[in-house]
Amino acid sequence: MDGSEGHERHHDLRAAPTAHPSQRPHLAAVVEDAFYDVVGRMLRRLGWRPRLLVYTGYGTPEKVRVMARVLLAPAGAARRDDRRPLRRGFRHFLTVPAPDSPVRVRVGTHEVDAVTDRSGYIDLELTLPEGDTLPAGRQEAVLTSLESPEAPSLPAPLLVLDGATRFGVVSDIDDTTLVTGVPRPLLATWNTFVRRAGSRRAVPGMAALYRTLEEAHPDAGFFYVSNGAWNTAAALRAFLARSGYPAGPLLLTDWGPTLTGWFRSGPQHKRASIDLLMSWFPHVRWLLVGDDGQHDPEIYADAVQRWPDRVCAVAIRQVAHPGGSDAGSDAAHEGAGHGQPGTGPTTADPAGGGEPGTPVVRGRDGAVLAERLGRLPGVLDG
């Protein structure tokens, strides 16, 4: 294994699957698995080999979550990886997973072997041996595909938050950081599957707002939670970096049938991701940022109810809805029963994105949200 010479292999690194539990699969998953089994065998005969993709994980000094995926790819695909984020959207979904593919994960000098699930994912919670912890900040795990020993080991970034971190941001992606048009299904489909990733537009002012938050809280963690598929991770990562957003883990979903049905529940994924962050980082208070194009206000209201005193504020970007009405205007929700967004920070009932006592601000772009968040102590002023 590259870079492991001189290190004794340790077996006391404890690993547990995090997000893809085993259970009796739904008929849709059985059909999908059979299809990929046939296609996978054919591609392997044509010389395709397992190719490892790594995602940014996170954790504490004592335990980390490591995420990756193994797909089948033709020879030379790794050399073309720098062009992948700029492809048209639909091409990110033309993939074939490599299930049951062995992968070695190393954190520090400690290693553990795992195998991918039915969709090619590795999603592990690794508990480090007592007394051998990670420092806070940007760290990394190293992953190696044992099925393709000729392939190089890959570093997987890890965001480690220790007990000194007191502030974090959970952000939606579609129509919160980049313009997708989710409330308009045809436009969202065009933006997702047809447009090139490099032509996507950032929501005005949001990157500047996030950089201001990062300056006020240098040790904060930024987590981008979306119903989008892991297939788009490379394109989203490139977009966030190009647009000036702070780096942070992407928490996305699988594409296609699940073990329980034809499609997975987007709201359930977001709720589970938020709950996991809350449980891993009990010392952090969170700013939840989303939009009103789908379910973010309700999901964040539920989070406030489940985790009292753990959410310092909720920020909702108001998007333009079909029919020409602009929900982003300051007057759009005046007298709607959710406070008066035109007057600055408000509190709201759960249907409006929080519970009484939780500040909720709304605005059409990052500049408006920044101005209103600036009136809340401890958010933009550290």
mmCIF file of C-alpha atoms in Angstrom:
data_model
loop_
_atom_site.group_PDB
_atom_site.id
_atom_site.type_symbol
_atom_site.label_atom_id
_atom_site.label_comp_id
_atom_site.label_asym_id
_atom_site.label_seq_id
_atom_site.Cartn_x
_atom_site.Cartn_y
_atom_site.Cartn_z
ATOM 1 C CA MET A 1 0.000 0.000 0.000
ATOM 2 C CA ASP A 2 1.400 3.396 -0.976
ATOM 3 C CA GLY A 3 2.763 5.379 1.938
ATOM 4 C CA SER A 4 2.307 2.569 4.485
ATOM 5 C CA GLU A 5 5.872 1.261 4.530
ATOM 6 C CA GLY A 6 7.376 1.202 7.975
ATOM 7 C CA HIS A 7 3.985 1.250 9.706
ATOM 8 C CA GLU A 8 2.694 -1.724 11.621
ATOM 9 C CA ARG A 9 -0.849 -2.582 10.662
ATOM 10 C CA HIS A 10 -3.249 -2.115 13.564
ATOM 11 C CA HIS A 11 -6.519 -4.034 13.900
ATOM 12 C CA ASP A 12 -7.952 -2.054 16.824
ATOM 13 C CA LEU A 13 -9.500 0.639 14.627
ATOM 14 C CA ARG A 14 -13.193 -0.121 15.062
ATOM 15 C CA ALA A 15 -15.461 0.395 12.060
ATOM 16 C CA ALA A 16 -19.225 0.393 11.700
ATOM 17 C CA PRO A 17 -21.440 1.122 8.678
ATOM 18 C CA THR A 18 -23.206 4.472 8.989
ATOM 19 C CA ALA A 19 -25.686 5.091 6.190
ATOM 20 C CA HIS A 20 -26.351 1.898 4.222
ATOM 21 C CA PRO A 21 -27.705 -0.782 6.589
ATOM 22 C CA SER A 22 -28.428 -4.282 5.315
ATOM 23 C CA GLN A 23 -32.059 -5.356 5.028
ATOM 24 C CA ARG A 24 -34.327 -7.309 2.725
ATOM 25 C CA PRO A 25 -34.359 -5.286 -0.498
ATOM 26 C CA HIS A 26 -37.367 -3.854 -2.297
ATOM 27 C CA LEU A 27 -38.228 -5.379 -5.686
ATOM 28 C CA ALA A 28 -36.905 -2.249 -7.406
ATOM 29 C CA ALA A 29 -33.515 -2.756 -5.769
ATOM 30 C CA VAL A 30 -33.480 -6.430 -6.767
ATOM 31 C CA VAL A 31 -34.110 -5.501 -10.410
ATOM 32 C CA GLU A 32 -31.478 -2.756 -10.300
ATOM 33 C CA ASP A 33 -28.899 -5.074 -8.725
ATOM 34 C CA ALA A 34 -29.539 -7.744 -11.364
ATOM 35 C CA PHE A 35 -29.139 -5.183 -14.147
ATOM 36 C CA TYR A 36 -25.872 -3.836 -12.761
ATOM 37 C CA ASP A 37 -24.587 -7.365 -12.193
ATOM 38 C CA VAL A 38 -25.025 -8.190 -15.889
ATOM 39 C CA VAL A 39 -23.606 -4.854 -17.054
ATOM 40 C CA GLY A 40 -20.729 -5.058 -14.572
ATOM 41 C CA ARG A 41 -19.682 -8.510 -15.759
ATOM 42 C CA MET A 42 -19.740 -7.347 -19.369
ATOM 43 C CA LEU A 43 -17.676 -4.221 -18.638
ATOM 44 C CA ARG A 44 -15.106 -6.180 -16.652
ATOM 45 C CA ARG A 45 -14.637 -8.496 -19.639
ATOM 46 C CA LEU A 46 -13.998 -5.353 -21.713
ATOM 47 C CA GLY A 47 -11.210 -4.315 -19.355
ATOM 48 C CA TRP A 48 -13.029 -1.916 -17.037
ATOM 49 C CA ARG A 49 -11.656 -1.863 -13.500
ATOM 50 C CA PRO A 50 -12.854 -0.584 -10.116
ATOM 51 C CA ARG A 51 -12.115 3.102 -9.639
ATOM 52 C CA LEU A 52 -12.178 4.755 -6.229
ATOM 53 C CA LEU A 53 -13.878 8.109 -5.616
ATOM 54 C CA VAL A 54 -13.424 9.776 -2.240
ATOM 55 C CA TYR A 55 -15.678 12.269 -0.488
ATOM 56 C CA THR A 56 -15.006 14.688 2.356
ATOM 57 C CA GLY A 57 -15.781 13.125 5.722
ATOM 58 C CA TYR A 58 -15.950 14.589 9.193
ATOM 59 C CA GLY A 59 -15.592 13.732 12.825
ATOM 60 C CA THR A 60 -14.203 14.428 16.264
ATOM 61 C CA PRO A 61 -10.704 13.762 17.596
ATOM 62 C CA GLU A 62 -11.944 10.322 18.741
ATOM 63 C CA LYS A 63 -14.009 9.133 15.760
ATOM 64 C CA VAL A 64 -14.504 9.993 12.104
ATOM 65 C CA ARG A 65 -16.947 9.245 9.319
ATOM 66 C CA VAL A 66 -15.224 8.181 6.094
ATOM 67 C CA MET A 67 -17.174 8.158 2.822
ATOM 68 C CA ALA A 68 -16.190 6.937 -0.643
ATOM 69 C CA ARG A 69 -17.513 5.050 -3.644
ATOM 70 C CA VAL A 70 -16.136 2.498 -6.088
ATOM 71 C CA LEU A 71 -17.355 2.567 -9.700
ATOM 72 C CA LEU A 72 -16.303 0.647 -12.770
ATOM 73 C CA ALA A 73 -14.357 2.753 -15.244
ATOM 74 C CA PRO A 74 -12.338 2.218 -18.425
ATOM 75 C CA ALA A 75 -8.575 2.442 -18.479
ATOM 76 C CA GLY A 76 -7.391 6.035 -18.445
ATOM 77 C CA ALA A 77 -10.504 7.403 -16.718
ATOM 78 C CA ALA A 78 -8.435 8.685 -13.808
ATOM 79 C CA ARG A 79 -6.356 10.824 -16.165
ATOM 80 C CA ARG A 80 -9.532 12.497 -17.447
ATOM 81 C CA ASP A 81 -10.941 13.185 -13.979
ATOM 82 C CA ASP A 82 -10.106 16.909 -14.133
ATOM 83 C CA ARG A 83 -12.692 17.300 -16.923
ATOM 84 C CA ARG A 84 -15.512 15.396 -15.208
ATOM 85 C CA PRO A 85 -17.018 18.308 -13.240
ATOM 86 C CA LEU A 86 -17.538 20.262 -16.502
ATOM 87 C CA ARG A 87 -19.601 17.592 -18.277
ATOM 88 C CA ARG A 88 -23.293 17.941 -19.014
ATOM 89 C CA GLY A 89 -25.329 16.945 -15.993
ATOM 90 C CA PHE A 90 -26.820 13.678 -17.294
ATOM 91 C CA ARG A 91 -23.364 12.180 -17.838
ATOM 92 C CA HIS A 92 -22.720 12.150 -14.096
ATOM 93 C CA PHE A 93 -25.492 9.557 -13.790
ATOM 94 C CA LEU A 94 -24.082 7.132 -16.386
ATOM 95 C CA THR A 95 -22.189 5.060 -13.861
ATOM 96 C CA VAL A 96 -21.926 1.403 -12.885
ATOM 97 C CA PRO A 97 -21.159 0.625 -9.215
ATOM 98 C CA ALA A 98 -18.725 -2.016 -8.018
ATOM 99 C CA PRO A 99 -20.480 -3.790 -5.123
ATOM 100 C CA ASP A 100 -18.558 -5.961 -2.654
ATOM 101 C CA SER A 101 -15.294 -4.322 -3.700
ATOM 102 C CA PRO A 102 -12.632 -4.408 -0.945
ATOM 103 C CA VAL A 103 -11.202 -1.093 0.221
ATOM 104 C CA ARG A 104 -8.523 -0.394 2.832
ATOM 105 C CA VAL A 105 -9.016 2.702 4.987
ATOM 106 C CA ARG A 106 -6.132 4.213 6.938
ATOM 107 C CA VAL A 107 -6.460 6.955 9.533
ATOM 108 C CA GLY A 108 -3.039 7.870 10.887
ATOM 109 C CA THR A 109 -1.202 4.561 11.265
ATOM 110 C CA HIS A 110 -4.375 2.582 11.869
ATOM 111 C CA GLU A 111 -6.046 0.569 9.130
ATOM 112 C CA VAL A 112 -9.281 -1.296 8.577
ATOM 113 C CA ASP A 113 -10.577 -3.229 5.577
ATOM 114 C CA ALA A 114 -14.167 -2.885 4.355
ATOM 115 C CA VAL A 115 -16.254 -3.797 1.314
ATOM 116 C CA THR A 116 -18.592 -1.597 -0.671
ATOM 117 C CA ASP A 117 -22.362 -1.985 -0.415
ATOM 118 C CA ARG A 118 -24.785 -2.795 -3.246
ATOM 119 C CA SER A 119 -24.354 0.683 -4.734
ATOM 120 C CA GLY A 120 -20.579 0.771 -4.419
ATOM 121 C CA TYR A 121 -20.445 2.965 -1.287
ATOM 122 C CA ILE A 122 -18.122 2.914 1.687
ATOM 123 C CA ASP A 123 -19.654 4.772 4.640
ATOM 124 C CA LEU A 124 -17.867 3.973 7.871
ATOM 125 C CA GLU A 125 -17.747 5.310 11.392
ATOM 126 C CA LEU A 126 -14.196 4.706 12.617
ATOM 127 C CA THR A 127 -13.426 4.875 16.318
ATOM 128 C CA LEU A 128 -9.756 5.543 16.990
ATOM 129 C CA PRO A 129 -7.867 3.625 19.681
ATOM 130 C CA GLU A 130 -7.906 5.268 23.095
ATOM 131 C CA GLY A 131 -5.156 7.844 23.452
ATOM 132 C CA ASP A 132 -4.537 8.151 19.705
ATOM 133 C CA THR A 133 -6.686 11.081 18.613
ATOM 134 C CA LEU A 134 -6.728 13.513 15.698
ATOM 135 C CA PRO A 135 -6.084 17.246 16.025
ATOM 136 C CA ALA A 136 -8.884 19.615 15.095
ATOM 137 C CA GLY A 137 -8.938 21.078 11.606
ATOM 138 C CA ARG A 138 -8.356 19.625 8.147
ATOM 139 C CA GLN A 139 -7.114 16.056 8.354
ATOM 140 C CA GLU A 140 -7.324 13.125 5.971
ATOM 141 C CA ALA A 141 -7.834 9.398 5.701
ATOM 142 C CA VAL A 142 -6.108 7.356 2.990
ATOM 143 C CA LEU A 143 -8.100 4.851 0.950
ATOM 144 C CA THR A 144 -6.843 2.082 -1.314
ATOM 145 C CA SER A 145 -8.817 -0.137 -3.661
ATOM 146 C CA LEU A 146 -7.621 -3.674 -2.928
ATOM 147 C CA GLU A 147 -9.245 -4.927 -6.120
ATOM 148 C CA SER A 148 -7.060 -2.597 -8.209
ATOM 149 C CA PRO A 149 -3.665 -2.661 -6.469
ATOM 150 C CA GLU A 150 -2.075 -0.833 -9.397
ATOM 151 C CA ALA A 151 -4.221 2.224 -8.667
ATOM 152 C CA PRO A 152 -2.737 4.850 -6.320
ATOM 153 C CA SER A 153 -4.029 5.359 -2.794
ATOM 154 C CA LEU A 154 -6.225 8.440 -2.472
ATOM 155 C CA PRO A 155 -6.453 10.944 0.384
ATOM 156 C CA ALA A 156 -9.984 11.525 1.670
ATOM 157 C CA PRO A 157 -10.356 14.911 3.417
ATOM 158 C CA LEU A 158 -11.703 14.942 6.968
ATOM 159 C CA LEU A 159 -13.113 17.921 8.843
ATOM 160 C CA VAL A 160 -12.375 17.390 12.543
ATOM 161 C CA LEU A 161 -14.203 19.548 15.097
ATOM 162 C CA ASP A 162 -13.095 19.401 18.715
ATOM 163 C CA GLY A 163 -14.826 20.539 21.889
ATOM 164 C CA ALA A 164 -13.678 24.127 21.402
ATOM 165 C CA THR A 165 -15.899 24.592 18.338
ATOM 166 C CA ARG A 166 -19.112 26.360 19.283
ATOM 167 C CA PHE A 167 -20.608 27.343 15.907
ATOM 168 C CA GLY A 168 -21.506 25.463 12.744
ATOM 169 C CA VAL A 169 -23.516 25.928 9.550
ATOM 170 C CA VAL A 170 -25.843 23.420 7.911
ATOM 171 C CA SER A 171 -26.657 24.601 4.391
ATOM 172 C CA ASP A 172 -28.959 23.335 1.700
ATOM 173 C CA ILE A 173 -27.501 23.457 -1.838
ATOM 174 C CA ASP A 174 -30.181 23.726 -4.548
ATOM 175 C CA ASP A 175 -31.612 27.266 -4.682
ATOM 176 C CA THR A 176 -29.704 28.134 -1.518
ATOM 177 C CA THR A 177 -26.124 28.199 -2.803
ATOM 178 C CA LEU A 178 -26.719 27.686 -6.538
ATOM 179 C CA VAL A 179 -29.679 28.511 -8.764
ATOM 180 C CA THR A 180 -31.503 25.304 -9.661
ATOM 181 C CA GLY A 181 -35.171 26.234 -9.976
ATOM 182 C CA VAL A 182 -36.473 23.309 -7.910
ATOM 183 C CA PRO A 183 -39.966 24.869 -7.581
ATOM 184 C CA ARG A 184 -40.144 24.673 -11.401
ATOM 185 C CA PRO A 185 -39.658 20.982 -12.251
ATOM 186 C CA LEU A 186 -38.856 21.436 -15.950
ATOM 187 C CA LEU A 187 -36.293 24.147 -15.221
ATOM 188 C CA ALA A 188 -34.738 22.093 -12.438
ATOM 189 C CA THR A 189 -34.494 19.077 -14.743
ATOM 190 C CA TRP A 190 -32.809 21.177 -17.444
ATOM 191 C CA ASN A 191 -30.337 22.671 -14.978
ATOM 192 C CA THR A 192 -29.513 19.298 -13.437
ATOM 193 C CA PHE A 193 -29.307 17.018 -16.468
ATOM 194 C CA VAL A 194 -28.600 19.220 -19.511
ATOM 195 C CA ARG A 195 -26.556 22.274 -18.530
ATOM 196 C CA ARG A 196 -22.829 21.960 -18.049
ATOM 197 C CA ALA A 197 -21.791 22.240 -14.425
ATOM 198 C CA GLY A 198 -19.420 25.085 -15.241
ATOM 199 C CA SER A 199 -22.331 27.277 -16.386
ATOM 200 C CA ARG A 200 -24.310 27.056 -13.143
ATOM 201 C CA ARG A 201 -24.962 30.353 -11.297
ATOM 202 C CA ALA A 202 -24.498 31.048 -7.608
ATOM 203 C CA VAL A 203 -27.321 32.599 -5.604
ATOM 204 C CA PRO A 204 -26.379 36.299 -5.281
ATOM 205 C CA GLY A 205 -24.675 37.210 -2.039
ATOM 206 C CA MET A 206 -24.692 33.762 -0.456
ATOM 207 C CA ALA A 207 -20.983 33.016 -0.860
ATOM 208 C CA ALA A 208 -20.156 36.415 0.643
ATOM 209 C CA LEU A 209 -22.471 35.683 3.579
ATOM 210 C CA TYR A 210 -20.770 32.341 4.210
ATOM 211 C CA ARG A 211 -17.302 33.898 4.037
ATOM 212 C CA THR A 212 -18.415 36.488 6.593
ATOM 213 C CA LEU A 213 -19.615 33.672 8.840
ATOM 214 C CA GLU A 214 -16.273 31.907 8.379
ATOM 215 C CA GLU A 215 -14.369 35.067 9.324
ATOM 216 C CA ALA A 216 -16.495 35.500 12.449
ATOM 217 C CA HIS A 217 -16.082 31.823 13.410
ATOM 218 C CA PRO A 218 -12.713 30.577 12.081
ATOM 219 C CA ASP A 219 -13.125 27.100 13.587
ATOM 220 C CA ALA A 220 -16.723 26.628 12.367
ATOM 221 C CA GLY A 221 -17.748 23.655 10.310
ATOM 222 C CA PHE A 222 -19.762 24.105 7.095
ATOM 223 C CA PHE A 223 -21.875 21.121 6.030
ATOM 224 C CA TYR A 224 -23.784 21.084 2.738
ATOM 225 C CA VAL A 225 -26.847 18.816 3.004
ATOM 226 C CA SER A 226 -28.842 18.124 -0.147
ATOM 227 C CA ASN A 227 -31.271 15.679 -1.716
ATOM 228 C CA GLY A 228 -28.961 15.676 -4.744
ATOM 229 C CA ALA A 229 -27.245 12.483 -5.828
ATOM 230 C CA TRP A 230 -23.674 11.544 -4.980
ATOM 231 C CA ASN A 231 -23.156 11.295 -8.744
ATOM 232 C CA THR A 232 -22.966 15.092 -8.821
ATOM 233 C CA ALA A 233 -20.497 15.431 -5.912
ATOM 234 C CA ALA A 234 -17.496 16.344 -8.075
ATOM 235 C CA ALA A 235 -19.469 18.998 -9.958
ATOM 236 C CA LEU A 236 -20.920 20.466 -6.750
ATOM 237 C CA ARG A 237 -17.518 20.513 -5.066
ATOM 238 C CA ALA A 238 -16.036 22.360 -8.049
ATOM 239 C CA PHE A 239 -18.951 24.814 -8.121
ATOM 240 C CA LEU A 240 -18.685 25.651 -4.406
ATOM 241 C CA ALA A 241 -14.930 26.211 -4.682
ATOM 242 C CA ARG A 242 -15.250 28.288 -7.865
ATOM 243 C CA SER A 243 -17.975 30.444 -6.297
ATOM 244 C CA GLY A 244 -15.998 31.123 -3.124
ATOM 245 C CA TYR A 245 -17.996 29.080 -0.613
ATOM 246 C CA PRO A 246 -16.134 27.692 2.427
ATOM 247 C CA ALA A 247 -15.055 24.090 1.984
ATOM 248 C CA GLY A 248 -16.994 21.453 3.851
ATOM 249 C CA PRO A 249 -18.440 17.942 3.637
ATOM 250 C CA LEU A 250 -21.222 17.247 1.154
ATOM 251 C CA LEU A 251 -24.003 15.062 2.548
ATOM 252 C CA LEU A 252 -25.887 13.796 -0.503
ATOM 253 C CA THR A 253 -28.095 10.810 -1.362
ATOM 254 C CA ASP A 254 -27.903 7.751 -3.574
ATOM 255 C CA TRP A 255 -29.401 7.781 -7.063
ATOM 256 C CA GLY A 256 -32.025 5.199 -8.022
ATOM 257 C CA PRO A 257 -34.072 2.556 -6.167
ATOM 258 C CA THR A 258 -33.410 1.938 -2.490
ATOM 259 C CA LEU A 259 -33.752 -1.056 -0.218
ATOM 260 C CA THR A 260 -37.219 0.183 0.755
ATOM 261 C CA GLY A 261 -38.730 1.611 -2.437
ATOM 262 C CA TRP A 262 -38.351 3.203 -5.844
ATOM 263 C CA PHE A 263 -37.043 6.473 -4.427
ATOM 264 C CA ARG A 264 -35.570 7.640 -1.156
ATOM 265 C CA SER A 265 -37.183 10.362 0.936
ATOM 266 C CA GLY A 266 -35.397 13.696 0.586
ATOM 267 C CA PRO A 267 -36.804 15.177 3.809
ATOM 268 C CA GLN A 268 -35.938 12.000 5.708
ATOM 269 C CA HIS A 269 -32.348 12.184 4.419
ATOM 270 C CA LYS A 270 -32.004 15.797 5.556
ATOM 271 C CA ARG A 271 -33.508 15.086 8.969
ATOM 272 C CA ALA A 272 -31.220 12.096 9.491
ATOM 273 C CA SER A 273 -28.146 14.071 8.404
ATOM 274 C CA ILE A 274 -28.958 16.930 10.795
ATOM 275 C CA ASP A 275 -29.622 14.508 13.653
ATOM 276 C CA LEU A 276 -26.267 12.826 13.029
ATOM 277 C CA LEU A 277 -24.432 16.149 13.156
ATOM 278 C CA MET A 278 -26.263 17.143 16.333
ATOM 279 C CA SER A 279 -25.336 13.871 18.031
ATOM 280 C CA TRP A 280 -21.694 13.937 16.922
ATOM 281 C CA PHE A 281 -21.106 17.554 17.953
ATOM 282 C CA PRO A 282 -23.098 18.266 21.148
ATOM 283 C CA HIS A 283 -20.982 21.363 21.864
ATOM 284 C CA VAL A 284 -21.934 23.141 18.607
ATOM 285 C CA ARG A 285 -24.844 25.518 18.050
ATOM 286 C CA TRP A 286 -26.008 25.599 14.455
ATOM 287 C CA LEU A 287 -27.174 28.110 11.902
ATOM 288 C CA LEU A 288 -29.538 26.300 9.516
ATOM 289 C CA VAL A 289 -29.669 27.862 6.032
ATOM 290 C CA GLY A 290 -32.122 26.816 3.321
ATOM 291 C CA ASP A 291 -34.839 28.049 0.998
ATOM 292 C CA ASP A 292 -38.610 27.910 0.810
ATOM 293 C CA GLY A 293 -38.698 26.158 -2.580
ATOM 294 C CA GLN A 294 -39.409 22.781 -0.974
ATOM 295 C CA HIS A 295 -39.336 21.530 2.612
ATOM 296 C CA ASP A 296 -36.470 23.318 4.360
ATOM 297 C CA PRO A 297 -38.638 25.463 6.682
ATOM 298 C CA GLU A 298 -40.497 22.409 7.971
ATOM 299 C CA ILE A 299 -37.350 20.263 8.223
ATOM 300 C CA TYR A 300 -35.531 22.953 10.181
ATOM 301 C CA ALA A 301 -38.553 23.512 12.425
ATOM 302 C CA ASP A 302 -38.505 19.802 13.260
ATOM 303 C CA ALA A 303 -34.786 20.033 14.030
ATOM 304 C CA VAL A 304 -35.404 22.890 16.466
ATOM 305 C CA GLN A 305 -38.081 20.852 18.218
ATOM 306 C CA ARG A 306 -35.919 17.721 18.428
ATOM 307 C CA TRP A 307 -32.792 19.573 19.536
ATOM 308 C CA PRO A 308 -33.809 22.425 21.865
ATOM 309 C CA ASP A 309 -31.183 25.141 22.333
ATOM 310 C CA ARG A 310 -28.947 23.636 19.629
ATOM 311 C CA VAL A 311 -30.074 25.932 16.786
ATOM 312 C CA CYS A 312 -29.005 29.556 17.153
ATOM 313 C CA ALA A 313 -30.972 30.754 14.102
ATOM 314 C CA VAL A 314 -32.694 29.711 10.871
ATOM 315 C CA ALA A 315 -32.125 31.604 7.603
ATOM 316 C CA ILE A 316 -34.518 31.006 4.716
ATOM 317 C CA ARG A 317 -33.856 32.288 1.221
ATOM 318 C CA GLN A 318 -37.142 33.167 -0.490
ATOM 319 C CA VAL A 319 -37.279 31.973 -4.092
ATOM 320 C CA ALA A 320 -39.484 33.052 -7.017
ATOM 321 C CA HIS A 321 -42.396 30.677 -7.485
ATOM 322 C CA PRO A 322 -44.161 29.741 -10.726
ATOM 323 C CA GLY A 323 -46.772 32.155 -11.979
ATOM 324 C CA GLY A 324 -44.636 35.241 -11.633
ATOM 325 C CA SER A 325 -45.149 35.849 -7.900
ATOM 326 C CA ASP A 326 -41.851 36.614 -6.262
ATOM 327 C CA ALA A 327 -41.641 35.105 -2.808
ATOM 328 C CA GLY A 328 -38.304 36.829 -2.464
ATOM 329 C CA SER A 329 -39.804 40.285 -2.117
ATOM 330 C CA ASP A 330 -39.799 41.684 1.369
ATOM 331 C CA ALA A 331 -43.534 42.240 1.237
ATOM 332 C CA ALA A 332 -44.417 38.763 -0.024
ATOM 333 C CA HIS A 333 -45.133 37.288 3.389
ATOM 334 C CA GLU A 334 -46.313 40.368 5.229
ATOM 335 C CA GLY A 335 -49.269 39.412 7.408
ATOM 336 C CA ALA A 336 -48.940 35.714 6.494
ATOM 337 C CA GLY A 337 -48.785 34.608 10.083
ATOM 338 C CA HIS A 338 -45.019 34.078 10.152
ATOM 339 C CA GLY A 339 -43.817 37.412 11.418
ATOM 340 C CA GLN A 340 -42.825 40.390 9.296
ATOM 341 C CA PRO A 341 -39.714 39.498 7.260
ATOM 342 C CA GLY A 342 -39.419 43.056 6.031
ATOM 343 C CA THR A 343 -38.614 44.266 9.549
ATOM 344 C CA GLY A 344 -35.608 42.035 10.215
ATOM 345 C CA PRO A 345 -35.158 39.001 12.521
ATOM 346 C CA THR A 346 -38.361 37.353 13.632
ATOM 347 C CA THR A 347 -39.475 34.322 15.559
ATOM 348 C CA ALA A 348 -41.877 31.899 14.005
ATOM 349 C CA ASP A 349 -44.086 28.939 14.724
ATOM 350 C CA PRO A 350 -42.888 25.538 13.406
ATOM 351 C CA ALA A 351 -44.750 25.952 10.110
ATOM 352 C CA GLY A 352 -42.719 29.062 9.488
ATOM 353 C CA GLY A 353 -39.314 27.467 10.047
ATOM 354 C CA GLY A 354 -38.780 27.431 13.805
ATOM 355 C CA GLU A 355 -40.431 27.468 17.180
ATOM 356 C CA PRO A 356 -41.064 30.464 19.432
ATOM 357 C CA GLY A 357 -37.722 31.725 20.673
ATOM 358 C CA THR A 358 -35.716 30.627 17.649
ATOM 359 C CA PRO A 359 -34.769 33.590 15.410
ATOM 360 C CA VAL A 360 -35.867 33.085 11.802
ATOM 361 C CA VAL A 361 -34.765 35.483 9.072
ATOM 362 C CA ARG A 362 -35.891 35.542 5.460
ATOM 363 C CA GLY A 363 -34.697 37.304 2.361
ATOM 364 C CA ARG A 364 -34.354 36.948 -1.389
ATOM 365 C CA ASP A 365 -30.533 36.760 -1.419
ATOM 366 C CA GLY A 366 -27.430 36.592 0.701
ATOM 367 C CA ALA A 367 -27.150 40.345 1.174
ATOM 368 C CA VAL A 368 -30.602 40.613 2.750
ATOM 369 C CA LEU A 369 -30.006 37.570 4.930
ATOM 370 C CA ALA A 370 -26.623 38.947 6.029
ATOM 371 C CA GLU A 371 -28.184 42.256 7.052
ATOM 372 C CA ARG A 372 -30.827 40.495 9.129
ATOM 373 C CA LEU A 373 -28.488 37.916 10.631
ATOM 374 C CA GLY A 374 -26.230 40.816 11.594
ATOM 375 C CA ARG A 375 -28.888 41.957 14.045
ATOM 376 C CA LEU A 376 -28.622 38.668 15.957
ATOM 377 C CA PRO A 377 -25.900 38.572 18.629
ATOM 378 C CA GLY A 378 -23.172 35.963 18.107
ATOM 379 C CA VAL A 379 -23.971 35.069 14.493
ATOM 380 C CA LEU A 380 -21.970 37.424 12.290
ATOM 381 C CA ASP A 381 -19.978 39.065 15.078
ATOM 382 C CA GLY A 382 -18.530 35.876 16.578
#
